Coordinates of C-alpha atoms in Angstrom, one line a residue:
M1 CA 228.4 68.5 -42.8
G2 CA 228.9 71.6 -44.3
F3 CA 231.1 72.2 -47.6
M4 CA 234.5 73.5 -47.9
N5 CA 234.6 77.2 -48.3
K6 CA 236.6 77.4 -51.5
L7 CA 234.8 81.0 -51.8
D8 CA 237.6 82.7 -49.1
K9 CA 239.9 81.7 -50.3
T10 CA 239.2 82.5 -54.3
Y11 CA 238.7 85.0 -52.8
T12 CA 242.4 86.0 -50.5
D13 CA 243.7 84.8 -53.9
L14 CA 242.6 86.9 -55.9
L15 CA 243.8 89.5 -53.2
Q16 CA 247.4 87.8 -53.4
D17 CA 247.1 87.7 -57.2
I18 CA 247.1 91.5 -56.7
L19 CA 249.6 91.7 -54.4
D20 CA 252.3 90.0 -56.7
N21 CA 251.0 90.9 -60.3
G22 CA 249.6 95.1 -59.9
V23 CA 250.9 97.8 -62.2
E24 CA 250.6 101.1 -59.7
K25 CA 248.2 103.3 -61.5
K26 CA 247.2 106.6 -60.1
D27 CA 242.9 107.0 -60.3
R28 CA 240.5 109.7 -60.0
T29 CA 240.6 110.3 -55.8
G30 CA 244.3 110.0 -55.5
T31 CA 244.6 107.8 -53.6
G32 CA 246.8 105.6 -55.6
T33 CA 246.3 101.7 -56.4
I34 CA 248.2 98.2 -57.4
S35 CA 246.3 96.6 -60.3
V36 CA 245.7 93.7 -62.3
F37 CA 242.9 93.5 -65.5
G38 CA 240.3 90.7 -66.2
R39 CA 239.8 88.0 -63.4
Q40 CA 236.8 86.2 -62.8
I41 CA 235.0 84.7 -59.6
R42 CA 233.2 81.4 -59.7
H43 CA 230.6 80.3 -56.6
K44 CA 228.2 77.1 -56.6
M45 CA 225.0 78.9 -54.4
S46 CA 225.1 74.7 -53.7
E47 CA 228.1 75.4 -51.0
G48 CA 226.3 78.6 -49.4
F49 CA 225.4 81.8 -49.0
P50 CA 228.7 84.0 -50.4
L51 CA 229.6 85.6 -47.7
L52 CA 232.9 85.9 -47.3
T53 CA 234.1 85.3 -43.6
T54 CA 238.0 86.1 -42.5
K55 CA 236.8 88.9 -42.5
K56 CA 233.1 89.9 -40.7
M57 CA 231.0 91.8 -43.4
P58 CA 228.1 94.3 -42.8
W59 CA 224.8 92.4 -43.8
K60 CA 222.6 94.9 -43.6
S61 CA 223.9 97.4 -44.6
I62 CA 224.5 94.6 -48.0
V63 CA 220.5 93.9 -47.7
T64 CA 220.1 97.3 -47.9
E65 CA 221.8 99.2 -50.8
L66 CA 220.7 96.0 -52.5
L67 CA 216.6 97.1 -52.2
W68 CA 217.3 100.9 -52.8
F69 CA 218.7 99.4 -55.8
L70 CA 215.6 97.0 -56.6
Q71 CA 213.1 100.3 -55.3
G72 CA 214.9 102.2 -58.6
N73 CA 215.6 105.1 -55.7
T74 CA 218.3 107.3 -56.2
N75 CA 218.3 108.9 -52.6
I76 CA 220.7 108.5 -49.7
K77 CA 217.9 109.7 -47.2
W78 CA 216.4 105.9 -47.5
L79 CA 219.8 104.6 -46.9
V80 CA 221.1 106.9 -44.3
D81 CA 217.6 105.9 -42.4
N82 CA 217.8 103.0 -42.3
G83 CA 221.9 102.7 -41.6
C84 CA 222.8 102.4 -44.4
N85 CA 226.5 105.0 -45.1
I86 CA 228.2 103.8 -48.2
W87 CA 227.0 106.8 -50.7
N88 CA 227.1 110.0 -48.0
G89 CA 231.0 110.4 -49.3
D90 CA 229.4 109.9 -52.5
A91 CA 226.9 112.3 -52.0
Y92 CA 228.2 114.4 -50.1
K93 CA 232.4 114.7 -52.5
N94 CA 228.8 116.4 -55.4
Y95 CA 227.3 118.2 -52.6
L96 CA 231.2 119.8 -52.2
L97 CA 231.9 120.4 -55.3
L98 CA 228.8 122.8 -56.1
M99 CA 228.6 125.0 -53.0
I100 CA 232.4 126.1 -53.5
G101 CA 232.0 127.5 -56.9
N102 CA 228.7 129.1 -55.1
E103 CA 228.0 129.7 -51.8
P104 CA 230.8 128.3 -50.3
E105 CA 230.3 130.2 -46.6
K106 CA 227.3 128.2 -46.4
I107 CA 229.5 124.7 -46.6
L108 CA 228.1 122.0 -44.0
S109 CA 230.0 119.7 -42.7
M110 CA 229.5 116.2 -43.5
D111 CA 228.3 114.8 -40.3
D112 CA 226.2 118.2 -39.9
F113 CA 225.6 117.7 -43.9
I114 CA 224.2 113.8 -43.2
D115 CA 222.2 114.5 -40.0
K116 CA 220.0 117.5 -42.8
I117 CA 219.8 114.5 -45.0
K118 CA 217.6 113.1 -42.3
N119 CA 215.6 115.1 -41.1
D120 CA 215.2 117.7 -43.5
D121 CA 213.1 116.7 -46.6
K122 CA 213.6 119.6 -48.6
F123 CA 217.5 119.7 -48.6
A124 CA 217.5 115.5 -49.0
K125 CA 215.0 115.9 -51.8
K126 CA 218.1 118.7 -53.6
W127 CA 221.1 117.3 -52.3
G128 CA 220.6 113.8 -51.1
D129 CA 220.2 112.1 -54.6
L130 CA 222.5 111.1 -56.7
G131 CA 221.3 111.3 -60.1
P132 CA 220.5 108.2 -62.9
I133 CA 222.3 105.8 -61.4
Y134 CA 221.5 101.9 -60.7
G135 CA 217.8 101.9 -59.2
K136 CA 217.0 104.8 -61.9
Q137 CA 218.1 102.3 -64.6
W138 CA 217.2 98.5 -63.4
R139 CA 213.3 100.6 -63.1
K140 CA 213.3 103.3 -65.1
W141 CA 215.7 103.2 -67.9
A142 CA 215.4 105.9 -70.4
P143 CA 216.6 106.2 -73.9
E144 CA 217.3 109.6 -73.8
S145 CA 219.1 112.2 -72.2
G146 CA 217.7 114.0 -69.2
E147 CA 215.0 112.0 -68.9
I148 CA 214.7 111.2 -65.3
N149 CA 212.5 110.7 -63.6
K150 CA 209.5 110.4 -66.9
G151 CA 209.4 107.0 -66.5
G152 CA 211.1 104.5 -68.8
V153 CA 212.0 100.5 -69.4
D154 CA 211.1 98.5 -66.2
Q155 CA 214.4 95.9 -66.4
I156 CA 214.1 93.9 -63.6
A157 CA 210.3 93.5 -64.6
N158 CA 211.2 92.8 -68.2
L159 CA 213.8 89.7 -66.4
I160 CA 211.1 88.5 -64.1
N161 CA 208.8 87.9 -67.2
D162 CA 210.9 86.8 -70.0
L163 CA 212.4 84.0 -67.8
K164 CA 208.5 83.2 -67.1
S165 CA 207.4 82.9 -70.2
N166 CA 211.4 82.1 -72.4
P167 CA 213.7 80.2 -69.5
D168 CA 215.9 79.5 -72.3
S169 CA 216.8 83.7 -74.1
R170 CA 220.3 84.8 -74.5
R171 CA 218.3 88.7 -73.8
L172 CA 218.4 87.9 -70.2
M173 CA 220.1 90.9 -69.1
V174 CA 220.3 93.9 -67.2
N175 CA 221.8 97.3 -67.9
A176 CA 222.9 100.1 -65.3
W177 CA 226.0 101.9 -68.1
N178 CA 222.7 103.8 -70.0
V179 CA 225.5 106.4 -72.3
G180 CA 222.7 109.6 -72.3
E181 CA 223.2 109.7 -68.6
L182 CA 226.5 108.9 -67.5
D183 CA 227.3 112.6 -67.0
Q184 CA 223.9 113.3 -64.9
M185 CA 225.5 111.1 -62.2
V186 CA 227.9 111.4 -59.4
L187 CA 229.5 107.8 -60.3
P188 CA 229.0 105.9 -63.5
P189 CA 228.4 102.4 -62.9
C190 CA 231.4 100.7 -61.7
H191 CA 228.7 97.0 -62.2
Y192 CA 228.2 98.4 -65.5
G193 CA 225.5 95.0 -66.0
F194 CA 224.6 91.5 -65.0
Q195 CA 222.7 88.8 -67.0
V196 CA 220.8 85.5 -66.4
Y197 CA 221.1 81.5 -67.2
T198 CA 219.2 78.9 -66.8
R199 CA 218.5 75.3 -67.5
E200 CA 216.1 72.4 -66.6
L201 CA 216.9 69.8 -64.1
S202 CA 216.6 66.4 -64.9
A203 CA 214.4 63.7 -62.8
R204 CA 217.6 62.6 -60.8
E205 CA 218.0 66.5 -59.5
R206 CA 214.1 67.3 -59.1
T207 CA 213.4 64.4 -56.9
A208 CA 217.2 64.7 -54.3
L209 CA 215.5 68.7 -54.4
G210 CA 211.8 67.3 -53.0
S211 CA 213.2 65.5 -50.5
N212 CA 214.9 68.8 -49.1
G213 CA 218.0 68.1 -48.5
S214 CA 217.8 65.1 -45.7
T215 CA 217.5 62.3 -46.8
R216 CA 218.2 61.8 -50.8
L217 CA 215.0 60.5 -52.3
Y218 CA 216.6 58.7 -55.6
D219 CA 219.0 56.9 -52.9
S220 CA 215.9 55.0 -51.8
I221 CA 215.1 54.5 -56.0
K222 CA 216.4 51.4 -57.8
E223 CA 218.9 52.6 -60.5
E224 CA 217.4 50.4 -63.2
N225 CA 214.2 53.1 -63.4
Y226 CA 215.8 56.0 -64.1
K227 CA 217.5 54.7 -67.1
T228 CA 214.3 54.8 -69.2
I229 CA 211.6 57.3 -70.2
D230 CA 209.0 56.6 -69.4
A231 CA 210.4 56.4 -65.4
D232 CA 212.0 59.7 -66.1
R233 CA 208.3 61.1 -67.4
E234 CA 206.8 59.9 -63.4
M235 CA 209.6 61.4 -61.4
H236 CA 208.8 64.7 -63.1
K237 CA 204.8 64.3 -63.0
V238 CA 205.5 63.7 -58.9
C239 CA 207.9 66.7 -58.5
D240 CA 205.4 68.7 -60.5
E241 CA 202.9 68.2 -58.2
A242 CA 205.4 68.5 -55.2
G243 CA 206.0 72.1 -56.7
V244 CA 209.3 71.2 -56.9
P245 CA 211.2 73.7 -59.7
K246 CA 211.9 72.9 -62.7
R247 CA 214.9 74.8 -63.5
T248 CA 218.4 76.2 -61.9
I249 CA 219.7 80.0 -62.5
S250 CA 222.7 81.6 -62.6
L251 CA 223.2 84.9 -62.6
M252 CA 226.6 86.4 -63.9
W253 CA 227.4 90.3 -63.4
N254 CA 230.6 92.5 -65.2
Q255 CA 232.2 94.8 -63.3
R256 CA 234.9 97.8 -64.6
S257 CA 236.4 98.7 -61.5
I258 CA 236.7 96.8 -58.8
D259 CA 237.3 98.0 -55.5
S260 CA 239.4 94.7 -54.0
F261 CA 239.2 95.1 -50.5
L262 CA 236.8 96.8 -49.7
G263 CA 233.6 96.7 -52.3
L264 CA 234.4 93.4 -53.8
P265 CA 233.1 91.4 -51.2
F266 CA 230.1 93.6 -50.9
N267 CA 229.3 93.0 -54.6
I268 CA 229.3 88.9 -54.5
A269 CA 227.3 88.9 -51.7
S270 CA 224.7 91.6 -53.6
Y271 CA 224.2 89.7 -56.6
G272 CA 224.1 86.5 -55.0
L273 CA 221.8 88.0 -52.7
L274 CA 219.8 89.4 -56.2
L275 CA 219.9 85.4 -57.2
E276 CA 217.7 84.5 -54.4
I277 CA 215.4 86.7 -54.8
I278 CA 214.7 86.2 -58.2
A279 CA 215.4 82.5 -58.4
K280 CA 212.8 82.4 -55.5
E281 CA 210.6 84.9 -57.5
V282 CA 210.3 82.2 -60.5
N283 CA 210.9 79.2 -59.3
M284 CA 214.2 78.3 -59.5
V285 CA 217.3 77.3 -57.9
P286 CA 220.5 79.8 -57.6
D287 CA 223.4 77.9 -59.2
E288 CA 226.2 79.5 -59.8
L289 CA 227.2 82.9 -59.5
I290 CA 230.0 84.4 -61.6
G291 CA 231.1 88.1 -61.5
N292 CA 233.9 89.2 -64.0
L293 CA 236.2 91.9 -63.4
G294 CA 237.9 94.1 -65.6
D295 CA 239.6 97.1 -64.1
T296 CA 240.8 94.7 -60.4
H297 CA 242.6 97.1 -57.5
L298 CA 244.1 97.7 -54.3
Y299 CA 244.2 101.0 -52.2
S300 CA 247.6 101.8 -51.4
N301 CA 246.1 101.9 -48.0
H302 CA 244.5 99.4 -48.0
I303 CA 247.9 96.5 -48.6
E304 CA 248.5 95.7 -45.2
Q305 CA 244.8 94.9 -44.5
A306 CA 244.8 92.7 -47.5
K307 CA 247.8 90.7 -46.3
E308 CA 246.1 90.2 -42.6
Q309 CA 243.5 88.8 -44.2
I310 CA 245.2 86.1 -46.8
G311 CA 246.8 85.0 -43.9
R312 CA 242.5 84.9 -42.0
E313 CA 241.7 80.9 -41.9
P314 CA 238.3 80.4 -43.4
Y315 CA 235.1 79.5 -41.5
E316 CA 232.3 77.5 -43.8
L317 CA 229.8 80.0 -45.0
P318 CA 226.4 80.9 -43.9
K319 CA 223.4 79.7 -46.0
L320 CA 220.6 82.2 -46.5
G321 CA 217.5 82.4 -44.5
M322 CA 214.0 84.5 -46.9
D323 CA 211.4 85.8 -44.3
Y324 CA 208.7 86.1 -46.9
R325 CA 206.3 84.6 -49.3
E326 CA 205.8 84.8 -52.6
G327 CA 204.2 87.3 -54.2
E328 CA 202.8 88.3 -50.1
Y329 CA 203.0 91.8 -50.8
N330 CA 202.7 91.6 -54.3
K331 CA 205.6 93.9 -54.6
N332 CA 207.3 93.4 -58.4
L333 CA 211.0 93.2 -56.0
T334 CA 210.0 96.8 -54.2
N335 CA 208.8 96.4 -50.9
F336 CA 211.2 93.9 -49.5
V337 CA 212.3 95.1 -45.9
T338 CA 215.7 94.0 -44.8
D339 CA 214.6 92.1 -42.3
D340 CA 213.1 89.5 -44.7
F341 CA 216.4 88.6 -45.7
Y342 CA 218.7 87.1 -42.9
L343 CA 222.1 84.8 -42.3
I344 CA 222.0 81.7 -40.1
D345 CA 224.9 80.0 -38.5
Y346 CA 227.6 83.3 -40.0
Q347 CA 231.0 82.8 -37.8
S348 CA 233.5 85.3 -39.2
H349 CA 236.9 86.9 -38.3
P350 CA 236.7 90.8 -36.6
T351 CA 236.3 93.6 -39.1
I352 CA 239.4 95.0 -40.6
K353 CA 239.0 98.3 -40.9
A354 CA 240.1 100.2 -44.1
P355 CA 239.8 104.3 -45.5
L356 CA 236.6 104.5 -48.2
S357 CA 238.1 106.4 -51.1
N358 CA 235.5 108.9 -53.1

């Protein structure tokens, strides 16, 4: 029996909050928004994978973008080659701004621009790069402006190493807001950093995990056996021998600007997947996913779509399948393919279309 889906309710309550309490604000895209400030999303990973069911979500695009970040990639060619088009508008807008000032007579249409990104490597190298955005900061943080592609700090590798060597550290953080390079990015990071937190599991919790979610092993053990230190030690020893994880891991991301209808459902699932990947890499159990949200807005052309979604009844959340083994590729989290990750029992309402504001 599945858990009740609280995530969709939390999310649609947030949409209603914006509709009820949002103030009108202008924005850089010229579309206009209604906005609230300072909200939070929380989800227990044990209750299912955090992919909304009140509208169909583009799972492959979510996975592809996250893997692109983990590669340290900042060029849209790999995305479009893998069927993910969410950054096309930002790349094309950057292209237009530069071409209008220099060679306006040679400007390509959006479709021709993307076709050339796919088929002309030289063109893709020049026009497909978005500057030192997420992937660059996660994998090659450079402390000084202008040090693009000159090495840098691999924050993801450092995070994995710290989780293995010092899991109680309060410095388990990855930051994308590199002040020295903001002016070189086509778009400064919206979700600008995340932190992870771990805790030790009790003997009872580890024994329950060791049952692989079927019959709980501790149900057959007399309750008094859990009341002695020796019994705890013995159960921990048994769990150690069985390779049962010793800790849970939670992830909290911070976001300055939130396109609540199109972007936020994507962000929730993306960080949920990142938490699952990191947890598997360090043999911990995914616990809680938390999003701290700054300017939380609905674009003016998303209002009716939000109302439609609010009226839908959620389905149960899906489960995540990860079709690879730890260390299989010696990948340092960079050589995954999209098909390494799949959904189990995902049921959703139909897609709700809405325009993306760039």
